[in-house]
C-alpha cells in the first residue's frame, strides 16, 4: 500500500497545528514540508523554527523537501528541527554525496531529488546513499501546477534500477498528484499531494490515492 505525504503548502497557515492534526487523523503517513529560499526557486516559505514548531504537534514523520541553494549551510538546522526524511536537490549543491552521508550519519533518512529537466542518470551514482528518491512531476516552486506526464519514465527507471542494483530507496512523487494522475503512479511508494488533499475531504482524498 502506498504511503501518502500531504504537502502543508496547501494548508491553512493561520491554523497549522489544527491542519497537522487533522491530516494525520485522516490517515496521512508523512507530512511533506516544502522549504523554499527565493533563490533556488522563485518562492519563499519557511525555515527551521517553523519545522521545529510543527514537529512538536505532529504525530507522523516529517518529510522535508529542501528547495534551497547551498543546503550544506542549513542541513544541521533542519535535522535539529526534527526532520525524519531530509531531501536535497542534486542541482543545489556540489556536495551531494557528502550531504547524503552526513544526513544518514545523524540518524535521519536521506533523500535526493531533481528538477524535471535534470536527467535521471545524473543521480545514479548517489542512489546507494539514498533512503528516498523524489521525482518532481512539476517545476519546483509552487503548488497547484499540472502533472508532467513526461516524468513518468523516471519512476519506472528508478524501480528497475533499484531491483538491478539491489538497493532499497523509497520512490516518492511530488507535484500535481490527484485521483486523476494516480493511475500512472503504481510504481511509486510515496505520493505527495498538496492541493488535492487540502482542498478536498482529507480522509477521502488520502484513501483515493492509496
Ligand atoms: C512544489 C512542491 C510540492 C507542492 C505540491 O515545489 O514541492 O510539494 O506542494 O503541490 P500540489 O500537490 O498542489 O501539486
Ligand atoms: Zn515538495
Coordinates of N, CA and C and ligand atoms in Angstrom, one line a residue:
X1 N 0.8 -1.2 0.0 CA 0.0 0.0 0.0 C 0.9 1.3 0.0
X2 N 0.4 2.2 -0.7 CA 1.2 3.5 -0.9 C 1.2 4.3 0.4
X3 N 2.3 5.0 0.7 CA 2.3 6.0 1.7 C 1.9 7.3 1.1
X4 N 1.1 8.1 1.9 CA 0.7 9.4 1.4 C 1.3 10.5 2.3
X5 N 1.9 11.5 1.6 CA 2.6 12.6 2.3 C 2.0 13.9 1.9
X6 N 0.9 14.4 2.6 CA 0.3 15.6 2.2 C 1.3 16.8 2.4
X7 N 1.3 17.7 1.4 CA 2.1 18.9 1.4 C 1.4 20.0 2.1
X8 N 2.0 20.4 3.2 CA 1.4 21.5 4.0 C 1.3 22.8 3.3
X9 N 2.0 22.9 2.2 CA 2.0 24.2 1.4 C 0.5 24.6 1.0
X10 N -0.4 23.6 0.9 CA -1.7 24.0 0.5 C -2.7 24.1 1.7
X11 N -2.1 24.0 2.9 CA -2.9 24.0 4.2 C -3.2 25.5 4.6
X12 N -4.0 25.6 5.6 CA -4.3 27.0 6.2 C -3.2 27.3 7.2
X13 N -2.4 28.2 6.8 CA -1.2 28.5 7.6 C -1.5 29.3 8.9
X14 N -2.7 29.8 8.9 CA -3.1 30.5 10.2 C -3.5 29.5 11.3
X15 N -3.6 28.2 10.8 CA -4.0 27.2 11.8 C -3.2 25.9 11.6
X16 N -1.9 26.1 11.6 CA -1.0 24.9 11.3 C -1.2 23.8 12.2
X17 N -1.3 24.0 13.5 CA -1.5 22.9 14.5 C -2.7 22.1 14.1
X18 N -3.9 22.8 13.9 CA -5.1 22.1 13.6 C -5.0 21.3 12.3
X19 N -4.3 21.9 11.3 CA -4.2 21.2 10.0 C -3.3 20.0 10.1
X20 N -2.2 20.1 10.9 CA -1.3 18.9 11.0 C -2.1 17.8 11.7
X21 N -2.8 18.1 12.8 CA -3.5 17.0 13.5 C -4.7 16.4 12.6
X22 N -5.3 17.3 11.9 CA -6.5 16.8 11.1 C -6.0 15.9 10.0
X23 N -4.9 16.2 9.4 CA -4.4 15.4 8.2 C -3.8 14.1 8.7
X24 N -3.2 14.1 9.9 CA -2.7 12.9 10.5 C -3.9 12.0 10.9
X25 N -4.9 12.5 11.4 CA -6.1 11.7 11.8 C -6.8 11.2 10.5
X26 N -6.7 11.9 9.4 CA -7.3 11.5 8.1 C -6.5 10.3 7.5
X27 N -5.3 10.0 8.1 CA -4.6 8.8 7.6 C -3.3 9.1 7.0
X28 N -2.8 10.3 6.9 CA -1.5 10.6 6.3 C -0.4 9.8 7.0
X29 N 0.5 9.4 6.2 CA 1.7 8.6 6.7 C 2.8 9.5 7.1
X30 N 3.1 10.5 6.2 CA 4.1 11.5 6.5 C 3.5 12.9 6.3
X31 N 4.2 13.9 6.7 CA 3.8 15.3 6.5 C 5.0 15.9 5.6
X32 N 4.6 16.4 4.4 CA 5.6 16.9 3.5 C 5.8 18.4 3.7
X33 N 7.0 18.9 4.0 CA 7.2 20.3 4.2 C 8.1 20.9 3.1
X34 N 7.6 21.9 2.4 CA 8.4 22.4 1.3 C 9.1 23.7 1.7
X35 N 10.5 23.6 1.7 CA 11.3 24.7 2.2 C 11.9 25.4 0.9
X36 N 11.5 26.7 0.8 CA 11.9 27.4 -0.4 C 12.6 28.7 0.0
X37 N 13.7 29.1 -0.7 CA 14.5 30.2 -0.3 C 14.5 31.4 -1.2
X38 N 13.6 31.4 -2.2 CA 13.6 32.6 -3.1 C 14.8 32.7 -4.1
X39 N 15.7 31.7 -4.0 CA 16.8 31.7 -4.9 C 16.8 30.4 -5.8
X40 N 16.8 29.3 -5.1 CA 16.8 28.0 -5.9 C 15.5 27.9 -6.6
X41 N 14.4 28.4 -6.0 CA 13.1 28.5 -6.6 C 12.5 29.9 -6.4
X42 N 11.7 30.4 -7.3 CA 11.2 31.8 -7.1 C 10.0 31.9 -6.2
X43 N 10.2 31.4 -5.0 CA 9.1 31.5 -3.9 C 9.8 31.3 -2.6
X44 N 9.1 31.7 -1.5 CA 9.6 31.7 -0.2 C 8.6 30.9 0.7
X45 N 9.1 30.1 1.6 CA 8.1 29.5 2.5 C 8.6 29.7 4.0
X46 N 9.2 28.7 4.6 CA 9.6 28.9 6.0 C 10.8 28.1 6.3
X47 N 11.4 28.3 7.5 CA 12.6 27.6 7.8 C 12.6 26.8 9.1
X48 N 13.8 26.5 9.7 CA 13.8 25.6 10.8 C 13.0 25.9 12.0
X49 N 12.8 27.1 12.4 CA 11.9 27.3 13.6 C 10.5 26.9 13.4
X50 N 10.0 27.0 12.2 CA 8.6 26.6 11.9 C 8.6 25.0 11.8
X51 N 9.6 24.4 11.3 CA 9.7 23.0 11.2 C 9.7 22.4 12.7
X52 N 10.5 23.1 13.5 CA 10.5 22.6 14.9 C 9.2 22.8 15.6
X53 N 8.5 23.8 15.3 CA 7.1 24.0 15.9 C 6.2 23.0 15.4
X54 N 6.3 22.6 14.1 CA 5.4 21.6 13.6 C 5.7 20.2 14.2
X55 N 7.0 20.0 14.4 CA 7.5 18.7 15.0 C 6.8 18.5 16.4
X56 N 6.6 19.6 17.1 CA 6.0 19.4 18.5 C 4.6 19.0 18.4
X57 N 3.9 19.3 17.3 CA 2.5 18.9 17.3 C 2.2 17.8 16.3
X58 N 3.2 17.2 15.7 CA 2.9 16.2 14.7 C 3.1 14.8 15.3
X59 N 2.2 13.9 15.0 CA 2.3 12.5 15.4 C 2.9 11.7 14.3
X60 N 3.1 12.3 13.1 CA 3.6 11.5 11.9 C 5.0 12.1 11.5
X61 N 5.8 11.3 10.8 CA 7.1 11.7 10.5 C 7.1 12.9 9.5
X62 N 8.1 13.8 9.7 CA 8.2 15.0 8.8 C 9.1 14.6 7.6
X63 N 8.6 14.9 6.4 CA 9.2 14.6 5.1 C 9.6 16.0 4.6
X64 N 10.9 16.4 4.8 CA 11.3 17.8 4.5 C 12.0 17.8 3.1
X65 N 11.4 18.7 2.3 CA 11.9 18.8 0.9 C 12.6 20.2 0.8
X66 N 13.9 20.2 0.7 CA 14.7 21.4 0.7 C 14.8 21.9 -0.8
X67 N 14.3 23.1 -1.1 CA 14.5 23.7 -2.4 C 15.3 25.0 -2.1
X68 N 16.5 24.8 -1.7 CA 17.3 26.0 -1.3 C 18.8 25.8 -1.8
X69 N 19.4 26.9 -2.1 CA 20.8 26.9 -2.5 C 21.7 26.6 -1.4
X70 N 22.8 25.9 -1.7 CA 23.8 25.5 -0.6 C 23.1 24.9 0.6
X71 N 22.5 23.8 0.4 CA 21.8 23.1 1.6 C 22.8 22.8 2.7
X72 N 24.1 22.6 2.3 CA 25.1 22.3 3.3 C 25.2 23.3 4.4
X73 N 24.7 24.5 4.2 CA 24.7 25.6 5.2 C 23.6 25.4 6.2
X74 N 22.6 24.6 5.9 CA 21.4 24.6 6.7 C 20.9 23.2 7.1
X75 N 21.5 22.1 6.6 CA 21.0 20.8 6.9 C 21.0 20.5 8.4
X76 N 22.1 20.9 9.1 CA 22.1 20.6 10.5 C 20.9 21.3 11.3
X77 N 20.6 22.5 10.8 CA 19.4 23.1 11.5 C 18.1 22.4 11.2
X78 N 18.0 21.9 10.0 CA 16.8 21.1 9.7 C 16.7 19.8 10.4
X79 N 17.9 19.2 10.6 CA 18.0 17.9 11.4 C 17.6 18.2 12.8
X80 N 18.2 19.3 13.4 CA 17.9 19.6 14.8 C 16.4 20.0 15.0
X81 N 15.8 20.5 13.9 CA 14.4 20.9 14.0 C 13.4 19.6 14.0
X82 N 14.0 18.5 13.7 CA 13.2 17.2 13.8 C 12.8 16.6 12.5
X83 N 13.5 16.9 11.4 CA 13.2 16.2 10.1 C 13.4 14.7 10.3
X84 N 12.5 13.9 9.7 CA 12.7 12.5 9.7 C 13.2 12.0 8.4
X85 N 12.8 12.6 7.3 CA 13.3 12.4 6.0 C 13.8 13.8 5.6
X86 N 15.0 13.9 5.0 CA 15.5 15.2 4.6 C 16.0 15.1 3.2
X87 N 15.4 15.8 2.2 CA 15.6 15.6 0.8 C 16.3 16.9 0.2
X88 N 17.4 16.7 -0.5 CA 18.1 17.8 -1.1 C 18.0 17.7 -2.7
X89 N 18.1 18.8 -3.3 CA 18.2 18.8 -4.8 C 19.6 18.6 -5.3
X90 N 19.8 17.7 -6.3 CA 21.1 17.5 -6.8 C 21.7 18.7 -7.5
X91 N 20.8 19.6 -8.0 CA 21.3 20.8 -8.7 C 21.7 21.9 -7.7
X92 N 21.4 21.7 -6.4 CA 21.6 22.8 -5.4 C 22.9 22.9 -4.7
X93 N 23.8 21.8 -5.0 CA 25.0 21.7 -4.2 C 26.1 21.0 -5.0
X94 N 27.3 21.2 -4.6 CA 28.5 20.5 -5.2 C 28.8 19.3 -4.3
X95 N 28.1 19.2 -3.2 CA 28.4 18.2 -2.2 C 27.4 17.1 -1.9
X96 N 26.8 16.7 -3.0 CA 25.6 15.8 -2.9 C 26.0 14.5 -2.0
X97 N 27.1 13.8 -2.4 CA 27.4 12.6 -1.7 C 27.7 12.9 -0.2
X98 N 28.5 13.9 0.1 CA 28.9 14.2 1.4 C 27.6 14.5 2.3
X99 N 26.7 15.3 1.7 CA 25.5 15.7 2.4 C 24.6 14.4 2.7
X100 N 24.4 13.6 1.7 CA 23.6 12.4 2.0 C 24.2 11.5 3.1
X101 N 25.5 11.4 3.0 CA 26.2 10.6 4.1 C 26.0 11.3 5.5
X102 N 26.2 12.6 5.5 CA 26.0 13.3 6.7 C 24.6 13.2 7.3
X103 N 23.6 13.3 6.5 CA 22.2 13.2 6.9 C 22.0 11.8 7.6
X104 N 22.5 10.8 6.9 CA 22.4 9.4 7.4 C 23.1 9.2 8.7
X105 N 24.3 9.8 8.8 CA 25.1 9.7 10.0 C 24.5 10.3 11.2
X106 N 23.6 11.3 10.9 CA 22.9 11.9 12.0 C 21.6 11.2 12.4
X107 N 21.4 10.0 11.7 CA 20.2 9.2 12.1 C 18.9 9.6 11.4
X108 N 19.1 10.4 10.3 CA 17.9 10.9 9.6 C 17.9 10.2 8.2
X109 N 16.7 10.0 7.7 CA 16.7 9.3 6.3 C 17.1 10.3 5.3
X110 N 17.9 9.9 4.4 CA 18.4 10.8 3.3 C 17.6 10.7 2.1
X111 N 17.3 11.9 1.5 CA 16.5 11.9 0.3 C 17.2 12.8 -0.8
X112 N 17.0 12.4 -2.1 CA 17.6 13.1 -3.2 C 16.5 13.4 -4.2
X113 N 16.5 14.6 -4.8 CA 15.6 14.9 -5.8 C 16.2 15.7 -7.0
X114 N 15.4 15.9 -8.0 CA 16.0 16.5 -9.2 C 14.8 17.3 -9.9
X115 N 15.2 18.4 -10.6 CA 14.2 19.1 -11.3 C 13.8 18.3 -12.6
X116 N 12.6 18.6 -13.1 CA 12.1 17.9 -14.2 C 13.1 17.8 -15.4
X117 N 13.8 18.9 -15.6 CA 14.7 18.9 -16.8 C 16.1 18.2 -16.5
X118 N 16.3 17.8 -15.3 CA 17.6 17.1 -15.0 C 17.4 15.6 -15.3
X119 N 18.3 15.0 -16.1 CA 18.2 13.6 -16.4 C 18.4 12.7 -15.2
X120 N 17.7 11.6 -15.2 CA 17.8 10.7 -14.1 C 19.2 10.1 -13.9
X121 N 19.9 9.9 -15.0 CA 21.2 9.4 -15.0 C 22.2 10.2 -14.1
X122 N 21.8 11.5 -14.0 CA 22.7 12.4 -13.2 C 22.7 12.1 -11.7
X123 N 21.7 11.3 -11.2 CA 21.7 11.0 -9.8 C 22.1 9.5 -9.5
X124 N 22.4 8.8 -10.6 CA 22.6 7.3 -10.5 C 23.7 7.0 -9.5
X125 N 24.8 7.8 -9.5 CA 26.0 7.4 -8.7 C 25.6 7.6 -7.2
X126 N 24.6 8.4 -6.9 CA 24.3 8.8 -5.5 C 23.3 7.8 -4.9
X127 N 22.6 7.0 -5.7 CA 21.5 6.2 -5.2 C 21.8 5.2 -4.1
X128 N 23.0 4.7 -4.0 CA 23.3 3.8 -2.9 C 23.3 4.6 -1.5
X129 N 23.3 5.9 -1.6 CA 23.4 6.8 -0.4 C 22.0 7.3 0.0
X130 N 21.0 6.8 -0.8 CA 19.6 7.4 -0.6 C 18.6 6.4 0.1
X131 N 17.9 6.9 1.1 CA 16.8 6.2 1.6 C 15.5 6.5 0.9
X132 N 15.5 7.6 0.2 CA 14.3 8.1 -0.6 C 14.8 8.9 -1.8
X133 N 14.1 8.6 -3.0 CA 14.4 9.4 -4.2 C 13.0 10.0 -4.6
X134 N 13.1 11.4 -4.8 CA 11.9 12.1 -5.1 C 11.9 12.5 -6.6
X135 N 10.8 12.1 -7.3 CA 10.6 12.5 -8.7 C 9.7 13.7 -8.7
X136 N 10.2 14.8 -9.2 CA 9.4 16.0 -9.3 C 8.6 16.0 -10.6
X137 N 7.2 16.0 -10.5 CA 6.4 16.0 -11.6 C 5.7 17.3 -11.9
X138 N 6.3 18.4 -11.3 CA 6.1 19.8 -11.7 C 7.4 20.5 -11.5
X139 N 7.6 21.7 -12.0 CA 8.7 22.5 -11.7 C 8.7 23.0 -10.3
X140 N 9.7 22.7 -9.5 CA 9.6 23.1 -8.1 C 9.3 24.6 -7.9
X141 N 8.6 24.9 -6.8 CA 8.3 26.3 -6.5 C 6.9 26.6 -6.1
X142 N 6.0 26.0 -6.7 CA 4.6 26.3 -6.4 C 3.7 25.1 -6.3
X143 N 2.6 25.1 -5.5 CA 1.6 24.1 -5.5 C 0.6 24.4 -6.7
X144 N -0.2 23.4 -6.9 CA -1.3 23.6 -7.8 C -1.0 23.6 -9.3
X145 N 0.2 23.1 -9.7 CA 0.5 23.0 -11.1 C 0.1 21.7 -11.7
X146 N 0.2 21.6 -13.0 CA -0.3 20.4 -13.7 C 0.9 19.4 -13.7
X147 N 0.5 18.2 -13.6 CA 1.3 17.0 -13.6 C 2.1 16.8 -14.9
X148 N 3.4 16.6 -14.9 CA 4.1 16.4 -16.1 C 4.3 15.0 -16.5
X149 N 3.5 14.5 -17.4 CA 3.5 13.1 -17.8 C 4.9 12.6 -18.3
X150 N 5.7 13.6 -18.8 CA 7.0 13.1 -19.4 C 8.0 12.8 -18.3
X151 N 7.6 12.9 -17.0 CA 8.5 12.5 -15.9 C 8.2 11.0 -15.5
X152 N 7.2 10.4 -16.0 CA 6.8 9.1 -15.5 C 7.9 8.1 -15.8
X153 N 8.7 8.2 -16.9 CA 9.8 7.3 -17.2 C 10.8 7.2 -16.1
X154 N 11.0 8.4 -15.3 CA 12.0 8.4 -14.2 C 11.5 7.4 -13.1
X155 N 10.2 7.3 -12.9 CA 9.7 6.4 -11.8 C 10.0 5.0 -12.2
X156 N 9.7 4.6 -13.5 CA 10.0 3.3 -14.0 C 11.5 3.0 -13.9
X157 N 12.3 3.9 -14.3 CA 13.7 3.7 -14.3 C 14.2 3.4 -12.9
X158 N 13.7 4.2 -11.9 CA 14.2 4.1 -10.5 C 13.7 2.7 -10.0
X159 N 12.6 2.3 -10.4 CA 12.1 1.0 -9.9 C 13.0 -0.2 -10.4
X160 N 13.2 -0.1 -11.7 CA 14.0 -1.2 -12.3 C 15.5 -1.2 -11.8
X161 N 16.0 0.0 -11.7 CA 17.4 0.2 -11.2 C 17.5 -0.3 -9.7
X162 N 16.5 0.0 -8.9 CA 16.5 -0.5 -7.5 C 16.7 -2.0 -7.5
X163 N 15.9 -2.7 -8.3 CA 16.0 -4.1 -8.3 C 17.3 -4.6 -8.9
X164 N 17.7 -4.1 -10.0 CA 19.0 -4.5 -10.6 C 20.2 -4.3 -9.7
X165 N 20.2 -3.1 -9.0 CA 21.4 -2.8 -8.2 C 21.2 -3.2 -6.8
X166 N 20.1 -3.9 -6.5 CA 19.8 -4.4 -5.1 C 19.9 -3.2 -4.1
X167 N 19.2 -2.2 -4.4 CA 19.1 -1.0 -3.5 C 17.7 -1.0 -2.8
X168 N 17.5 -0.1 -1.9 CA 16.1 -0.1 -1.3 C 15.6 1.3 -0.9
X169 N 15.9 2.3 -1.7 CA 15.3 3.6 -1.5 C 13.8 3.5 -1.8
X170 N 13.0 4.4 -1.1 CA 11.6 4.6 -1.5 C 11.5 5.6 -2.7
X171 N 10.6 5.3 -3.5 CA 10.4 6.2 -4.7 C 9.1 7.1 -4.4
X172 N 9.4 8.4 -4.3 CA 8.3 9.4 -4.0 C 8.1 10.3 -5.2
X173 N 6.8 10.7 -5.3 CA 6.4 11.6 -6.5 C 5.8 12.8 -5.9
X174 N 6.1 14.0 -6.5 CA 5.6 15.3 -5.9 C 5.3 16.2 -7.1
X175 N 4.0 16.6 -7.0 CA 3.6 17.7 -8.0 C 2.4 17.2 -8.8
X176 N 1.2 17.8 -8.7 CA 0.1 17.5 -9.5 C -0.5 16.1 -9.2
X177 N -0.3 15.6 -8.0 CA -0.8 14.3 -7.7 C -2.3 14.4 -7.3
X178 N -3.2 13.6 -7.9 CA -4.6 13.6 -7.6 C -5.2 12.3 -8.0
X179 N -6.5 12.2 -7.8 CA -7.1 10.9 -8.3 C -7.0 10.7 -9.8
X180 N -6.9 11.9 -10.5 CA -6.7 11.8 -12.0 C -5.4 11.2 -12.4
X181 N -4.3 11.6 -11.7 CA -3.0 11.1 -12.1 C -2.6 9.9 -11.3
X182 N -3.3 9.5 -10.3 CA -3.0 8.3 -9.5 C -2.8 7.0 -10.3
X183 N -3.6 6.8 -11.4 CA -3.5 5.6 -12.2 C -2.1 5.4 -12.8
X184 N -1.3 6.5 -13.0 CA 0.0 6.4 -13.6 C 1.1 6.1 -12.6
X185 N 0.7 6.0 -11.3 CA 1.8 6.1 -10.3 C 1.9 4.7 -9.5
X186 N 1.5 3.7 -10.1 CA 1.6 2.4 -9.5 C 3.1 2.0 -9.0
X187 N 4.1 2.5 -9.8 CA 5.4 2.1 -9.4 C 6.1 3.0 -8.3
X188 N 5.3 4.0 -7.8 CA 5.8 4.8 -6.7 C 5.4 4.2 -5.4
X189 N 6.2 4.6 -4.3 CA 5.9 4.1 -3.0 C 5.2 5.2 -2.1
X190 N 5.6 6.5 -2.3 CA 5.1 7.6 -1.5 C 4.6 8.7 -2.5
X191 N 3.4 9.1 -2.2 CA 2.8 10.2 -3.0 C 2.6 11.4 -2.2
X192 N 3.2 12.5 -2.7 CA 3.0 13.8 -2.1 C 1.8 14.5 -2.8
X193 N 0.9 15.1 -2.0 CA -0.2 15.8 -2.6 C -0.6 17.0 -1.7
X194 N -0.6 18.1 -2.3 CA -0.9 19.4 -1.6 C -2.4 19.8 -1.8
X195 N -2.6 20.4 -3.0 CA -3.9 20.9 -3.3 C -4.9 19.8 -3.2
X196 N -4.6 18.6 -3.8 CA -5.7 17.6 -3.8 C -6.1 17.2 -2.4
X197 N -5.2 17.1 -1.5 CA -5.7 16.7 -0.1 C -6.3 17.9 0.6
X198 N -5.7 19.0 0.6 CA -6.1 20.1 1.5 C -7.3 20.9 0.9
X199 N -7.6 20.7 -0.4 CA -8.8 21.4 -0.9 C -10.0 20.4 -1.1
X200 N -9.8 19.2 -0.6 CA -10.9 18.2 -0.6 C -11.1 17.7 0.8
X201 N -12.0 16.7 1.0 CA -12.1 16.0 2.2 C -10.9 15.2 2.4
X202 N -10.1 15.5 3.6 CA -8.8 14.9 3.7 C -8.8 13.4 3.7
X203 N -9.8 12.8 4.4 CA -9.8 11.3 4.6 C -10.1 10.7 3.2
X204 N -11.1 11.2 2.5 CA -11.5 10.6 1.2 C -10.3 10.8 0.2
X205 N -9.7 12.0 0.2 CA -8.6 12.2 -0.7 C -7.5 11.3 -0.5
X206 N -7.1 11.1 0.8 CA -6.0 10.2 1.1 C -6.3 8.8 0.7
X207 N -7.5 8.4 1.0 CA -7.9 7.0 0.7 C -7.9 6.8 -0.8
X208 N -8.3 7.8 -1.6 CA -8.4 7.6 -3.1 C -7.0 7.5 -3.7
X209 N -6.0 7.9 -3.0 CA -4.6 7.9 -3.5 C -3.9 6.6 -3.2
X210 N -4.3 5.8 -2.3 CA -3.6 4.6 -1.8 C -3.6 3.5 -2.9
Ligands
LIG1 C1 6.3 22.2 -5.3 C2 6.3 21.4 -4.1 C3 5.2 20.5 -3.9 C4 3.8 21.1 -3.9 C5 2.9 20.1 -4.4 O1 7.6 22.8 -5.4 O2 7.5 20.6 -4.0 O3 5.3 19.7 -2.7 O4 3.4 21.5 -2.6 O5 1.6 20.7 -4.6 P1 0.4 20.1 -5.5 O6 0.1 18.7 -4.9 O7 -0.7 21.1 -5.3 O8 1.0 20.0 -6.9
LIG2 ZN1 7.7 19.2 -2.3

